[in-house]
Short mmCIF file of C-alpha atoms in Angstrom, two decimals:
data_model
loop_
_atom_site.label_atom_id
_atom_site.label_comp_id
_atom_site.label_asym_id
_atom_site.label_seq_id
_atom_site.Cartn_x
_atom_site.Cartn_y
_atom_site.Cartn_z
CA MET G 1 5.13 -4.96 -14.47
CA SER G 2 7.31 -2.79 -16.62
CA THR G 3 5.53 0.17 -18.60
CA PHE G 4 6.29 -1.58 -21.95
CA TRP G 5 4.32 -4.72 -20.65
CA SER G 6 1.71 -2.74 -19.31
CA VAL G 7 1.02 -1.07 -22.59
CA TRP G 8 1.44 -4.33 -24.41
CA VAL G 9 -1.26 -6.32 -22.64
CA SER G 10 -3.66 -3.10 -22.71
CA VAL G 11 -3.27 -2.85 -26.46
CA ILE G 12 -3.78 -6.71 -27.19
CA VAL G 13 -6.65 -6.80 -24.67
CA LEU G 14 -8.44 -3.54 -26.00
CA GLY G 15 -7.52 -4.52 -29.64
CA THR G 16 -9.54 -7.85 -28.99
CA VAL G 17 -12.55 -6.40 -27.63
CA PHE G 18 -12.72 -3.40 -30.31
CA GLY G 19 -11.45 -5.80 -33.23
CA CYS G 20 -14.59 -8.09 -32.29
CA ALA G 21 -16.95 -5.28 -32.20
CA TRP G 22 -15.81 -3.87 -35.41
CA LEU G 23 -15.88 -7.43 -37.08
CA LEU G 24 -19.36 -7.78 -35.94
CA TRP G 25 -20.79 -4.47 -37.15
CA ALA G 26 -18.75 -4.57 -40.48
CA THR G 27 -20.06 -7.88 -41.53
CA ARG G 28 -23.48 -7.19 -40.17
CA LYS G 29 -26.64 -7.37 -42.52
CA SER G 30 -29.43 -5.17 -42.39
CA GLN G 31 -30.80 -5.62 -38.78
CA THR G 32 -34.11 -3.28 -39.53
CA THR G 33 -36.08 -6.09 -41.52
CA ASP G 34 -36.24 -9.74 -41.07
CA THR G 35 -36.21 -10.08 -44.93
CA GLU G 36 -34.61 -13.45 -45.95
CA THR G 37 -33.27 -14.16 -49.29
CA ASP G 38 -32.66 -17.61 -51.27
CA LYS G 39 -28.98 -16.25 -52.15
CA THR G 40 -26.34 -18.84 -50.51
CA MET G 41 -22.92 -18.54 -49.44
CA GLY G 42 -21.65 -20.73 -52.28
CA HIS G 43 -20.66 -23.93 -50.67
CA SER G 44 -22.53 -26.86 -48.92
CA PHE G 45 -21.72 -29.93 -47.04
CA ASP G 46 -23.65 -33.20 -47.03
CA GLY G 47 -26.70 -31.16 -48.84
CA ILE G 48 -26.94 -28.63 -46.37
CA GLU G 49 -26.35 -24.83 -47.65
CA GLU G 50 -25.65 -21.90 -45.86
CA TYR G 51 -27.77 -18.84 -46.82
CA ASP G 52 -26.55 -15.22 -46.82
CA ASN G 53 -29.15 -14.01 -44.14
CA PRO G 54 -28.53 -11.49 -41.18
CA LEU G 55 -28.02 -12.98 -37.82
CA PRO G 56 -30.93 -13.03 -35.74
CA LYS G 57 -31.75 -9.51 -33.87
CA TRP G 58 -31.42 -11.13 -30.47
CA TRP G 59 -28.04 -12.65 -31.40
CA PHE G 60 -26.53 -9.68 -32.91
CA TYR G 61 -27.42 -7.66 -29.76
CA LEU G 62 -26.22 -10.38 -27.53
CA PHE G 63 -22.66 -10.27 -29.29
CA LEU G 64 -22.54 -6.45 -29.05
CA GLY G 65 -23.48 -6.69 -25.43
CA THR G 66 -20.60 -8.79 -24.49
CA CYS G 67 -18.41 -6.27 -26.00
CA ILE G 68 -20.04 -3.53 -24.10
CA PHE G 69 -19.86 -5.47 -21.05
CA ALA G 70 -16.24 -6.28 -21.38
CA LEU G 71 -15.44 -2.58 -21.70
CA GLY G 72 -17.13 -1.82 -18.47
CA TYR G 73 -15.54 -4.73 -16.55
CA LEU G 74 -12.09 -3.55 -17.90
CA ALA G 75 -12.99 -0.02 -16.63
CA LEU G 76 -14.03 -1.38 -13.12
CA TYR G 77 -11.43 -4.14 -12.39
CA PRO G 78 -7.74 -4.72 -13.17
CA GLY G 79 -6.95 -6.12 -16.61
CA LEU G 80 -5.16 -3.89 -18.76
CA GLY G 81 -1.44 -3.91 -17.66
CA ASN G 82 -0.75 -1.83 -14.25
CA TYR G 83 -4.34 -0.13 -14.45
CA LYS G 84 -6.04 -0.69 -11.07
CA GLY G 85 -9.62 -0.36 -12.21
CA LEU G 86 -12.35 2.42 -10.69
CA LEU G 87 -13.03 -0.29 -7.79
CA GLY G 88 -9.58 -0.54 -6.74
CA TRP G 89 -10.15 -4.46 -6.43
CA THR G 90 -7.38 -6.83 -5.81
CA SER G 91 -7.40 -10.38 -4.76
CA THR G 92 -5.32 -9.61 -1.58
CA ASN G 93 -7.81 -6.91 -0.43
CA GLN G 94 -10.58 -9.42 -0.95
CA TRP G 95 -8.90 -12.15 0.68
CA GLU G 96 -8.10 -9.87 3.67
CA ALA G 97 -12.15 -8.82 3.74
CA GLU G 98 -12.92 -12.25 3.73
CA VAL G 99 -10.80 -13.23 6.52
CA GLN G 100 -11.86 -10.56 8.67
CA VAL G 101 -15.18 -11.35 8.24
CA ALA G 102 -14.19 -15.05 9.34
CA GLU G 103 -12.32 -13.82 12.22
CA ASP G 104 -15.18 -11.61 13.26
CA LYS G 105 -17.72 -14.49 13.09
CA TYR G 106 -15.54 -17.31 14.63
CA GLY G 107 -12.92 -15.43 16.66
CA GLU G 108 -14.74 -15.87 20.03
CA ILE G 109 -15.28 -19.62 19.29
CA TYR G 110 -11.35 -19.98 18.57
CA ALA G 111 -10.45 -17.85 21.61
CA GLN G 112 -12.38 -19.89 24.07
CA PHE G 113 -10.95 -23.22 22.48
CA GLY G 114 -7.64 -21.50 22.55
CA LYS G 115 -7.63 -21.10 26.40
CA THR G 116 -8.54 -24.90 27.03
CA PRO G 117 -5.78 -27.22 27.81
CA ILE G 118 -4.79 -29.66 25.13
CA PRO G 119 -5.90 -32.93 26.65
CA GLU G 120 -9.22 -31.57 27.48
CA LEU G 121 -9.36 -29.82 23.97
CA ALA G 122 -8.92 -33.33 22.43
CA GLN G 123 -11.97 -34.39 24.17
CA ASN G 124 -14.29 -31.89 22.72
CA GLU G 125 -16.06 -33.01 19.52
CA ASP G 126 -16.91 -29.57 18.17
CA ALA G 127 -13.10 -28.50 18.74
CA MET G 128 -11.91 -31.64 16.63
CA LYS G 129 -14.39 -30.85 13.69
CA ILE G 130 -12.32 -27.58 13.45
CA GLY G 131 -9.11 -29.40 14.18
CA GLN G 132 -9.68 -31.92 11.22
CA ARG G 133 -10.36 -29.20 8.78
CA LEU G 134 -7.35 -27.22 9.80
CA PHE G 135 -5.25 -30.30 9.52
CA ALA G 136 -6.88 -30.91 6.09
CA ASN G 137 -5.91 -27.40 5.00
CA ASN G 138 -2.51 -27.19 6.20
CA CYS G 139 -0.87 -30.49 7.03
CA SER G 140 -2.51 -33.09 4.81
CA VAL G 141 -0.63 -32.48 1.85
CA CYS G 142 2.50 -33.90 3.72
CA HIS G 143 0.93 -36.40 6.31
CA GLY G 144 -1.77 -37.48 4.18
CA THR G 145 -5.66 -37.06 4.86
CA ALA G 146 -5.52 -39.83 7.53
CA ALA G 147 -2.23 -38.41 9.14
CA ARG G 148 -0.74 -41.78 8.08
CA GLY G 149 2.23 -40.22 6.85
CA GLN G 150 4.23 -41.47 3.56
CA VAL G 151 8.00 -41.65 2.76
CA GLY G 152 9.97 -38.71 4.32
CA PHE G 153 6.84 -37.75 6.52
CA PRO G 154 6.25 -39.13 9.81
CA ASN G 155 2.78 -41.12 10.68
CA LEU G 156 0.92 -38.90 13.26
CA THR G 157 -1.58 -41.65 14.45
CA ASP G 158 1.14 -43.97 16.34
CA LYS G 159 3.06 -43.49 19.46
CA ASP G 160 6.41 -43.11 17.95
CA TRP G 161 7.53 -39.48 17.74
CA LEU G 162 10.77 -37.87 16.54
CA TRP G 163 10.49 -34.70 18.64
CA GLY G 164 8.17 -35.87 21.34
CA GLY G 165 4.68 -36.51 21.73
CA SER G 166 3.53 -34.58 24.92
CA PRO G 167 0.93 -31.51 24.05
CA ASP G 168 3.77 -29.13 24.69
CA GLN G 169 6.03 -30.70 22.51
CA ILE G 170 3.22 -30.95 19.79
CA LEU G 171 2.32 -27.43 20.16
CA HIS G 172 5.74 -26.31 19.72
CA THR G 173 6.43 -28.47 16.87
CA ILE G 174 3.56 -27.09 15.01
CA ALA G 175 4.20 -23.30 15.72
CA MET G 176 7.82 -23.19 15.13
CA GLY G 177 8.44 -25.95 13.00
CA ARG G 178 11.37 -28.47 13.12
CA ASN G 179 14.65 -28.93 10.84
CA GLY G 180 15.77 -32.50 10.71
CA THR G 181 19.32 -33.40 9.65
CA MET G 182 20.93 -36.77 9.00
CA THR G 183 24.41 -35.97 8.01
CA PRO G 184 26.08 -38.16 5.42
CA LYS G 185 27.70 -41.06 7.33
CA GLY G 186 27.01 -39.51 10.68
CA VAL G 187 29.95 -38.11 12.41
CA MET G 188 32.12 -40.41 10.48
CA PRO G 189 32.83 -38.76 6.92
CA ASN G 190 35.68 -41.11 5.96
CA MET G 191 33.37 -44.33 6.52
CA SER G 192 34.44 -46.78 3.76
CA ASN G 193 31.85 -48.94 1.86
CA GLU G 194 32.59 -51.77 3.97
CA GLN G 195 32.19 -50.00 7.16
CA VAL G 196 28.62 -48.63 5.48
CA ASP G 197 27.65 -52.51 4.67
CA GLN G 198 28.76 -53.44 8.43
CA VAL G 199 26.58 -50.38 9.76
CA VAL G 200 23.62 -51.08 7.78
CA ASN G 201 23.41 -54.67 8.70
CA TYR G 202 23.92 -53.77 12.26
CA VAL G 203 20.89 -51.42 12.23
CA LEU G 204 19.07 -54.51 10.51
CA SER G 205 20.10 -56.74 13.02
CA PHE G 206 17.71 -54.87 15.77
CA SER G 207 14.60 -56.38 13.85
CA GLY G 208 16.42 -59.99 13.02
CA ARG G 209 16.77 -58.87 9.22
CA GLU G 210 20.49 -58.28 8.72
CA GLN G 211 21.98 -59.96 5.48
CA ASP G 212 25.30 -60.77 6.89
CA ALA G 213 25.79 -61.77 10.70
CA ASP G 214 29.34 -61.21 10.66
CA ALA G 215 28.93 -57.90 9.03
CA ALA G 216 26.41 -56.96 11.73
CA LYS G 217 28.68 -57.61 14.79
CA ALA G 218 31.30 -55.54 13.20
CA GLY G 219 28.98 -52.85 12.34
CA ALA G 220 28.52 -52.30 15.91
CA ALA G 221 31.91 -50.50 16.57
CA VAL G 222 31.15 -48.37 13.52
CA PHE G 223 27.82 -47.42 14.93
CA ALA G 224 29.25 -46.47 18.24
CA GLN G 225 31.76 -44.13 16.35
CA ALA G 226 29.31 -42.70 13.67
CA CYS G 227 25.63 -42.77 15.16
CA THR G 228 25.49 -42.70 18.82
CA ALA G 229 25.96 -39.01 19.07
CA CYS G 230 22.25 -38.63 17.83
CA HIS G 231 20.65 -42.28 18.13
CA GLY G 232 22.33 -42.99 21.51
CA ALA G 233 24.46 -46.03 22.48
CA ASP G 234 21.07 -48.15 22.53
CA ALA G 235 19.94 -46.71 19.15
CA LYS G 236 16.76 -45.73 20.62
CA GLY G 237 17.19 -42.26 19.42
CA MET G 238 17.20 -38.88 21.13
CA GLN G 239 13.90 -36.64 20.76
CA ALA G 240 15.88 -33.62 21.74
CA MET G 241 17.59 -33.84 18.53
CA GLY G 242 14.79 -35.39 16.33
CA ALA G 243 17.13 -38.53 15.90
CA PRO G 244 14.67 -41.57 15.39
CA ASN G 245 14.46 -44.75 17.26
CA LEU G 246 16.21 -47.28 15.13
CA THR G 247 14.85 -50.45 16.93
CA ASP G 248 11.09 -50.25 16.82
CA ASN G 249 11.13 -51.09 13.10
CA ILE G 250 9.20 -47.86 12.18
CA TRP G 251 10.60 -45.93 9.54
CA LEU G 252 10.72 -42.60 7.88
CA TYR G 253 12.49 -43.44 4.65
CA GLY G 254 12.15 -46.91 4.32
CA SER G 255 13.45 -49.97 6.08
CA THR G 256 15.09 -52.29 3.40
CA TYR G 257 18.83 -52.65 3.24
CA GLU G 258 18.85 -50.30 0.10
CA TRP G 259 16.88 -47.78 1.71
CA ILE G 260 18.97 -47.82 4.99
CA LYS G 261 21.99 -47.83 2.87
CA GLU G 262 21.10 -44.46 0.91
CA THR G 263 20.17 -42.83 4.45
CA VAL G 264 23.79 -43.60 5.76
CA VAL G 265 25.73 -42.46 2.53
CA ASN G 266 23.66 -39.36 1.56
CA GLY G 267 21.94 -38.22 4.67
CA ARG G 268 18.78 -37.07 4.85
CA GLN G 269 17.19 -33.27 5.32
CA ASN G 270 13.92 -32.62 6.60
CA GLN G 271 11.80 -29.90 7.46
CA MET G 272 8.48 -29.08 9.32
CA PRO G 273 7.45 -25.44 8.25
CA ALA G 274 6.49 -23.30 11.11
CA GLN G 275 2.60 -22.42 11.36
CA GLN G 276 3.11 -19.75 13.59
CA GLY G 277 2.32 -16.60 11.23
CA ARG G 278 0.05 -18.53 9.08
CA LEU G 279 -2.40 -19.52 11.71
CA THR G 280 -3.43 -17.82 14.76
CA ASP G 281 -2.28 -18.87 18.30
CA ASP G 282 -5.76 -20.32 18.98
CA GLN G 283 -5.83 -22.14 15.70
CA ILE G 284 -2.45 -23.77 16.72
CA GLN G 285 -3.93 -24.67 19.98
CA ILE G 286 -6.87 -26.68 18.36
CA LEU G 287 -4.82 -28.10 15.78
CA ALA G 288 -2.33 -29.32 18.27
CA ALA G 289 -5.33 -30.90 20.26
CA TYR G 290 -6.41 -32.75 16.97
CA VAL G 291 -2.97 -34.14 16.36
CA TYR G 292 -2.57 -35.25 20.03
CA SER G 293 -5.99 -36.79 19.81
CA LEU G 294 -4.67 -39.21 16.82
CA SER G 295 -2.51 -40.90 18.97
CA ASN G 296 -4.18 -40.66 22.33
#
């Protein structure tokens, strides 16, 4: 932060600590005796009156001790603007130290699992316990704790894969990430509203849910022009491009007429972030084996 804000924060923090200490000291009664008086503060509530007596000694010294502790803490740790503290502590170096301790403790175990082929690793109960925790920490926010996905995030427990479900393909997806793009109206940007209706009905016809049979028939030609480049002439998708199979009634963004129309008209953008650099190669190997085990 800038010098101005550093000084501003320091003044507020120290002013608060010294202000509390001064207020405590200035308003104290004599702490050398336990003499009590019958003098009151002049107000009462519900028949209860507050007497003008000193704080109990233990209470007074406890308050004073908190002020002294605060000053000691601020001297040792960062809390005064840009001042780094005598110990040089930061959340970053503490995290790095904890990571190093974990690597020293578990690195050999990870290395052993990292050399094991994914299908074999998926049968190892200890490895899958680690994989489940890696998944919970890094993947569940999108795919859910049970890996069944949600709108826009695929279910990892079935056999339907956008980019392929082989061990190598799963490993590549986790390590390098994926970018999926469905362009608005496919490769036919001048598609009319009528043609949109036709192609949506055509897609729905694969599962016998079209709203207009005549529109569905006309939609075959629109689909051939606008969609087959990615989804294929048989609409079964193309894993090399991450294009989904439209004939299996498994949907990433919803399967109603309205949902599919929105997809056709506006397109979709989806990204699977790369874990390489965030996780070690051995951790990625274990995580890939866990994901593989969910559908095998």
